[in-house]
């Protein structure tokens, strides 16, 4: 599905939220490599990002054409800042009410309300598509994100111990969170 361009003002910054375009595929690949290196709270190491431009173009196209998925890009004062997305769990009627959420921002764009704005827009779109439950996973060490999700109405519903093993040999849990819409 597509999100038409939306403009916001946030702490004197101009925010644009919109769907991705296929000509932005390389920008998104570069972004993934960078953000995965900025924090251990995402699912991959930077060297594991091996998508080709063609694969990323197909991913963007599939999200834009889907009825049960959305990819939203965020721009701050004209610069790409990150994205958020959802994908419906529509494999069966029993799970078709559930939508899985993901979000990641460049670190320099965290801490001033952009993630909250993006998630509020995403949750509105999820609800407008008829989903009644939003779900996400957050790394247990990511306290700021956990508190943001709680403030938006998500509640912890389970944990996966040692879900993430880092190159230095340490581990962290995954926290599963859910919000009824």
PDB file of C-alpha atoms in Angstrom:
ATOM      1  CA  UNK A   1       0.000   0.000   0.000  1.00  0.00           C
ATOM      2  CA  UNK A   2       1.053   3.562  -0.495  1.00  0.00           C
ATOM      3  CA  UNK A   3       1.241   6.457   1.935  1.00  0.00           C
ATOM      4  CA  UNK A   4       0.838   9.824   0.260  1.00  0.00           C
ATOM      5  CA  UNK A   5       3.362  12.422   1.372  1.00  0.00           C
ATOM      6  CA  UNK A   6       2.547  13.905   4.772  1.00  0.00           C
ATOM      7  CA  UNK A   7       4.299  16.943   6.260  1.00  0.00           C
ATOM      8  CA  UNK A   8       4.779  17.669   9.955  1.00  0.00           C
ATOM      9  CA  UNK A   9       6.684  20.153  12.116  1.00  0.00           C
ATOM     10  CA  UNK A  10       8.549  18.607  15.043  1.00  0.00           C
ATOM     11  CA  UNK A  11      10.849  20.686  17.270  1.00  0.00           C
ATOM     12  CA  UNK A  12      11.278  23.248  14.473  1.00  0.00           C
ATOM     13  CA  UNK A  13      12.231  20.496  12.036  1.00  0.00           C
ATOM     14  CA  UNK A  14      10.378  19.774   8.803  1.00  0.00           C
ATOM     15  CA  UNK A  15       9.310  16.118   8.701  1.00  0.00           C
ATOM     16  CA  UNK A  16       8.105  14.331   5.579  1.00  0.00           C
ATOM     17  CA  UNK A  17       6.641  10.823   5.759  1.00  0.00           C
ATOM     18  CA  UNK A  18       5.855   8.915   2.571  1.00  0.00           C
ATOM     19  CA  UNK A  19       6.156   5.601   0.806  1.00  0.00           C
ATOM     20  CA  UNK A  20       9.453   4.550  -0.726  1.00  0.00           C
ATOM     21  CA  UNK A  21      10.233   4.838  -4.443  1.00  0.00           C
ATOM     22  CA  UNK A  22      12.159   2.168  -6.346  1.00  0.00           C
ATOM     23  CA  UNK A  23      14.823   4.736  -7.314  1.00  0.00           C
ATOM     24  CA  UNK A  24      15.681   4.934  -3.583  1.00  0.00           C
ATOM     25  CA  UNK A  25      16.747   1.281  -3.381  1.00  0.00           C
ATOM     26  CA  UNK A  26      20.479   1.944  -3.074  1.00  0.00           C
ATOM     27  CA  UNK A  27      19.862   4.632  -0.449  1.00  0.00           C
ATOM     28  CA  UNK A  28      17.905   2.078   1.610  1.00  0.00           C
ATOM     29  CA  UNK A  29      20.653  -0.554   1.301  1.00  0.00           C
ATOM     30  CA  UNK A  30      23.273   1.967   2.435  1.00  0.00           C
ATOM     31  CA  UNK A  31      20.999   3.004   5.315  1.00  0.00           C
ATOM     32  CA  UNK A  32      20.603  -0.624   6.455  1.00  0.00           C
ATOM     33  CA  UNK A  33      24.361  -1.098   6.533  1.00  0.00           C
ATOM     34  CA  UNK A  34      24.831   2.074   8.562  1.00  0.00           C
ATOM     35  CA  UNK A  35      22.019   1.670  11.121  1.00  0.00           C
ATOM     36  CA  UNK A  36      22.912  -1.959  11.777  1.00  0.00           C
ATOM     37  CA  UNK A  37      26.413  -0.747  12.620  1.00  0.00           C
ATOM     38  CA  UNK A  38      25.235   2.105  14.856  1.00  0.00           C
ATOM     39  CA  UNK A  39      23.421  -0.084  17.368  1.00  0.00           C
ATOM     40  CA  UNK A  40      23.170  -3.683  18.528  1.00  0.00           C
ATOM     41  CA  UNK A  41      19.398  -3.360  18.750  1.00  0.00           C
ATOM     42  CA  UNK A  42      18.732  -4.427  15.156  1.00  0.00           C
ATOM     43  CA  UNK A  43      18.770  -7.946  13.762  1.00  0.00           C
ATOM     44  CA  UNK A  44      21.933  -8.034  11.636  1.00  0.00           C
ATOM     45  CA  UNK A  45      25.564  -7.058  11.523  1.00  0.00           C
ATOM     46  CA  UNK A  46      26.381  -4.557   8.746  1.00  0.00           C
ATOM     47  CA  UNK A  47      28.352  -7.142   6.733  1.00  0.00           C
ATOM     48  CA  UNK A  48      25.235  -9.347   6.617  1.00  0.00           C
ATOM     49  CA  UNK A  49      23.365  -6.785   4.503  1.00  0.00           C
ATOM     50  CA  UNK A  50      23.818  -8.300   1.062  1.00  0.00           C
ATOM     51  CA  UNK A  51      20.694  -7.182  -0.778  1.00  0.00           C
ATOM     52  CA  UNK A  52      21.243  -6.209  -4.397  1.00  0.00           C
ATOM     53  CA  UNK A  53      19.717  -3.040  -5.765  1.00  0.00           C
ATOM     54  CA  UNK A  54      17.366  -5.182  -7.844  1.00  0.00           C
ATOM     55  CA  UNK A  55      16.228  -7.144  -4.764  1.00  0.00           C
ATOM     56  CA  UNK A  56      15.607  -3.926  -2.836  1.00  0.00           C
ATOM     57  CA  UNK A  57      13.663  -2.448  -5.761  1.00  0.00           C
ATOM     58  CA  UNK A  58      11.483  -5.567  -5.780  1.00  0.00           C
ATOM     59  CA  UNK A  59      10.981  -5.286  -2.007  1.00  0.00           C
ATOM     60  CA  UNK A  60       9.856  -1.647  -2.351  1.00  0.00           C
ATOM     61  CA  UNK A  61       7.551  -2.533  -5.228  1.00  0.00           C
ATOM     62  CA  UNK A  62       6.026  -5.441  -3.275  1.00  0.00           C
ATOM     63  CA  UNK A  63       5.313  -3.196  -0.278  1.00  0.00           C
ATOM     64  CA  UNK A  64       3.798  -0.471  -2.446  1.00  0.00           C
ATOM     65  CA  UNK A  65       1.522  -2.954  -4.229  1.00  0.00           C
ATOM     66  CA  UNK A  66       0.490  -4.960  -1.129  1.00  0.00           C
ATOM     67  CA  UNK A  67      -2.856  -4.593   0.610  1.00  0.00           C
ATOM     68  CA  UNK A  68      -1.450  -5.857   3.909  1.00  0.00           C
ATOM     69  CA  UNK A  69       1.960  -4.149   4.157  1.00  0.00           C
ATOM     70  CA  UNK A  70       3.382  -0.628   4.226  1.00  0.00           C
ATOM     71  CA  UNK A  71       6.881   0.877   4.207  1.00  0.00           C
ATOM     72  CA  UNK A  72       7.101   4.516   5.363  1.00  0.00           C
ATOM     73  CA  UNK A  73      10.240   6.604   4.877  1.00  0.00           C
ATOM     74  CA  UNK A  74      10.988   9.598   7.098  1.00  0.00           C
ATOM     75  CA  UNK A  75      12.894  12.703   6.000  1.00  0.00           C
ATOM     76  CA  UNK A  76      14.053  15.407   8.422  1.00  0.00           C
ATOM     77  CA  UNK A  77      14.826  18.785   6.879  1.00  0.00           C
ATOM     78  CA  UNK A  78      15.228  17.021   3.533  1.00  0.00           C
ATOM     79  CA  UNK A  79      17.570  14.267   4.758  1.00  0.00           C
ATOM     80  CA  UNK A  80      16.617  10.600   4.960  1.00  0.00           C
ATOM     81  CA  UNK A  81      16.249   9.655   8.642  1.00  0.00           C
ATOM     82  CA  UNK A  82      14.885   6.106   8.694  1.00  0.00           C
ATOM     83  CA  UNK A  83      11.767   4.058   8.152  1.00  0.00           C
ATOM     84  CA  UNK A  84       9.027   2.040   9.742  1.00  0.00           C
ATOM     85  CA  UNK A  85       6.855  -0.681   8.325  1.00  0.00           C
ATOM     86  CA  UNK A  86       4.192  -3.229   8.977  1.00  0.00           C
ATOM     87  CA  UNK A  87       3.287  -6.522   7.426  1.00  0.00           C
ATOM     88  CA  UNK A  88       0.031  -8.322   8.066  1.00  0.00           C
ATOM     89  CA  UNK A  89       0.049 -11.894   9.300  1.00  0.00           C
ATOM     90  CA  UNK A  90      -2.465 -12.906   6.656  1.00  0.00           C
ATOM     91  CA  UNK A  91      -1.403 -16.523   6.116  1.00  0.00           C
ATOM     92  CA  UNK A  92      -4.714 -17.686   7.613  1.00  0.00           C
ATOM     93  CA  UNK A  93      -8.025 -16.261   8.820  1.00  0.00           C
ATOM     94  CA  UNK A  94      -6.996 -17.084  12.399  1.00  0.00           C
ATOM     95  CA  UNK A  95      -4.016 -14.718  12.280  1.00  0.00           C
ATOM     96  CA  UNK A  96      -5.253 -12.160   9.734  1.00  0.00           C
ATOM     97  CA  UNK A  97      -6.040  -9.612  12.488  1.00  0.00           C
ATOM     98  CA  UNK A  98      -2.330  -9.282  13.414  1.00  0.00           C
ATOM     99  CA  UNK A  99       0.231  -6.817  12.015  1.00  0.00           C
ATOM    100  CA  UNK A 100       3.984  -6.992  12.702  1.00  0.00           C
ATOM    101  CA  UNK A 101       5.781  -3.649  13.121  1.00  0.00           C
ATOM    102  CA  UNK A 102       9.419  -2.659  12.575  1.00  0.00           C
ATOM    103  CA  UNK A 103      11.213   0.686  12.891  1.00  0.00           C
ATOM    104  CA  UNK A 104      14.805   1.915  12.656  1.00  0.00           C
ATOM    105  CA  UNK A 105      16.320   5.386  12.540  1.00  0.00           C
ATOM    106  CA  UNK A 106      19.787   6.748  12.084  1.00  0.00           C
ATOM    107  CA  UNK A 107      20.996   7.452  15.625  1.00  0.00           C
ATOM    108  CA  UNK A 108      21.291  11.187  14.965  1.00  0.00           C
ATOM    109  CA  UNK A 109      17.513  11.300  14.431  1.00  0.00           C
ATOM    110  CA  UNK A 110      16.513   9.618  17.690  1.00  0.00           C
ATOM    111  CA  UNK A 111      15.402  11.305  20.894  1.00  0.00           C
ATOM    112  CA  UNK A 112      13.216  14.159  19.629  1.00  0.00           C
ATOM    113  CA  UNK A 113       9.915  12.434  18.905  1.00  0.00           C
ATOM    114  CA  UNK A 114      10.362  11.255  15.318  1.00  0.00           C
ATOM    115  CA  UNK A 115       9.920   7.569  16.196  1.00  0.00           C
ATOM    116  CA  UNK A 116       6.733   8.356  18.122  1.00  0.00           C
ATOM    117  CA  UNK A 117       5.342  10.338  15.186  1.00  0.00           C
ATOM    118  CA  UNK A 118       6.193   7.577  12.720  1.00  0.00           C
ATOM    119  CA  UNK A 119       4.664   4.866  14.885  1.00  0.00           C
ATOM    120  CA  UNK A 120       1.477   6.863  15.443  1.00  0.00           C
ATOM    121  CA  UNK A 121       1.063   7.265  11.677  1.00  0.00           C
ATOM    122  CA  UNK A 122       1.854   3.581  11.131  1.00  0.00           C
ATOM    123  CA  UNK A 123      -0.607   2.445  13.822  1.00  0.00           C
ATOM    124  CA  UNK A 124      -3.321   4.612  12.277  1.00  0.00           C
ATOM    125  CA  UNK A 125      -2.716   3.006   8.882  1.00  0.00           C
ATOM    126  CA  UNK A 126      -2.734  -0.479  10.415  1.00  0.00           C
ATOM    127  CA  UNK A 127      -6.045   0.208  12.108  1.00  0.00           C
ATOM    128  CA  UNK A 128      -7.497   1.737   8.922  1.00  0.00           C
ATOM    129  CA  UNK A 129      -6.673  -1.509   7.102  1.00  0.00           C
ATOM    130  CA  UNK A 130      -8.783  -3.441   9.617  1.00  0.00           C
ATOM    131  CA  UNK A 131      -6.091  -5.030  11.756  1.00  0.00           C
ATOM    132  CA  UNK A 132      -6.973  -5.250  15.451  1.00  0.00           C
ATOM    133  CA  UNK A 133      -3.583  -6.180  16.910  1.00  0.00           C
ATOM    134  CA  UNK A 134      -0.089  -4.735  16.394  1.00  0.00           C
ATOM    135  CA  UNK A 135       2.987  -6.706  17.441  1.00  0.00           C
ATOM    136  CA  UNK A 136       6.704  -6.008  17.653  1.00  0.00           C
ATOM    137  CA  UNK A 137       9.938  -7.337  19.059  1.00  0.00           C
ATOM    138  CA  UNK A 138      12.421  -5.188  20.978  1.00  0.00           C
ATOM    139  CA  UNK A 139      15.879  -6.137  22.233  1.00  0.00           C
ATOM    140  CA  UNK A 140      15.844  -6.189  26.051  1.00  0.00           C
ATOM    141  CA  UNK A 141      18.786  -3.760  26.336  1.00  0.00           C
ATOM    142  CA  UNK A 142      16.923  -1.143  24.269  1.00  0.00           C
ATOM    143  CA  UNK A 143      15.275   0.604  27.223  1.00  0.00           C
ATOM    144  CA  UNK A 144      14.391   3.809  25.330  1.00  0.00           C
ATOM    145  CA  UNK A 145      12.495   1.908  22.648  1.00  0.00           C
ATOM    146  CA  UNK A 146      10.790  -0.317  25.213  1.00  0.00           C
ATOM    147  CA  UNK A 147       9.489   2.740  27.094  1.00  0.00           C
ATOM    148  CA  UNK A 148       8.360   4.390  23.850  1.00  0.00           C
ATOM    149  CA  UNK A 149       6.379   1.298  22.908  1.00  0.00           C
ATOM    150  CA  UNK A 150       4.854   1.093  26.398  1.00  0.00           C
ATOM    151  CA  UNK A 151       3.820   4.755  26.187  1.00  0.00           C
ATOM    152  CA  UNK A 152       2.033   3.962  22.912  1.00  0.00           C
ATOM    153  CA  UNK A 153       0.039   1.194  24.590  1.00  0.00           C
ATOM    154  CA  UNK A 154       2.145  -1.866  23.807  1.00  0.00           C
ATOM    155  CA  UNK A 155       2.478  -4.431  26.589  1.00  0.00           C
ATOM    156  CA  UNK A 156       5.102  -7.102  27.091  1.00  0.00           C
ATOM    157  CA  UNK A 157       3.647 -10.530  26.382  1.00  0.00           C
ATOM    158  CA  UNK A 158       6.747 -12.722  26.424  1.00  0.00           C
ATOM    159  CA  UNK A 159      10.506 -13.051  26.146  1.00  0.00           C
ATOM    160  CA  UNK A 160      12.928 -15.168  24.198  1.00  0.00           C
ATOM    161  CA  UNK A 161      16.016 -15.616  26.397  1.00  0.00           C
ATOM    162  CA  UNK A 162      19.380 -15.175  24.678  1.00  0.00           C
ATOM    163  CA  UNK A 163      17.670 -14.510  21.354  1.00  0.00           C
ATOM    164  CA  UNK A 164      20.613 -12.434  20.143  1.00  0.00           C
ATOM    165  CA  UNK A 165      24.231 -13.546  20.278  1.00  0.00           C
ATOM    166  CA  UNK A 166      26.749 -10.840  19.504  1.00  0.00           C
ATOM    167  CA  UNK A 167      30.192 -11.188  17.983  1.00  0.00           C
ATOM    168  CA  UNK A 168      31.759 -10.429  21.392  1.00  0.00           C
ATOM    169  CA  UNK A 169      30.033 -13.501  22.886  1.00  0.00           C
ATOM    170  CA  UNK A 170      27.374 -11.631  24.877  1.00  0.00           C
ATOM    171  CA  UNK A 171      23.635 -12.223  24.581  1.00  0.00           C
ATOM    172  CA  UNK A 172      20.405 -10.279  24.942  1.00  0.00           C
ATOM    173  CA  UNK A 173      16.771 -11.301  25.155  1.00  0.00           C
ATOM    174  CA  UNK A 174      14.002 -10.394  22.739  1.00  0.00           C
ATOM    175  CA  UNK A 175      10.886  -8.898  24.321  1.00  0.00           C
ATOM    176  CA  UNK A 176       7.641  -9.578  22.490  1.00  0.00           C
ATOM    177  CA  UNK A 177       5.103  -6.753  22.732  1.00  0.00           C
ATOM    178  CA  UNK A 178       1.490  -6.405  21.616  1.00  0.00           C
ATOM    179  CA  UNK A 179      -1.073  -3.611  21.338  1.00  0.00           C
ATOM    180  CA  UNK A 180      -4.792  -4.079  20.873  1.00  0.00           C
ATOM    181  CA  UNK A 181      -6.174  -1.557  18.389  1.00  0.00           C
TER     182      UNK A 181
END
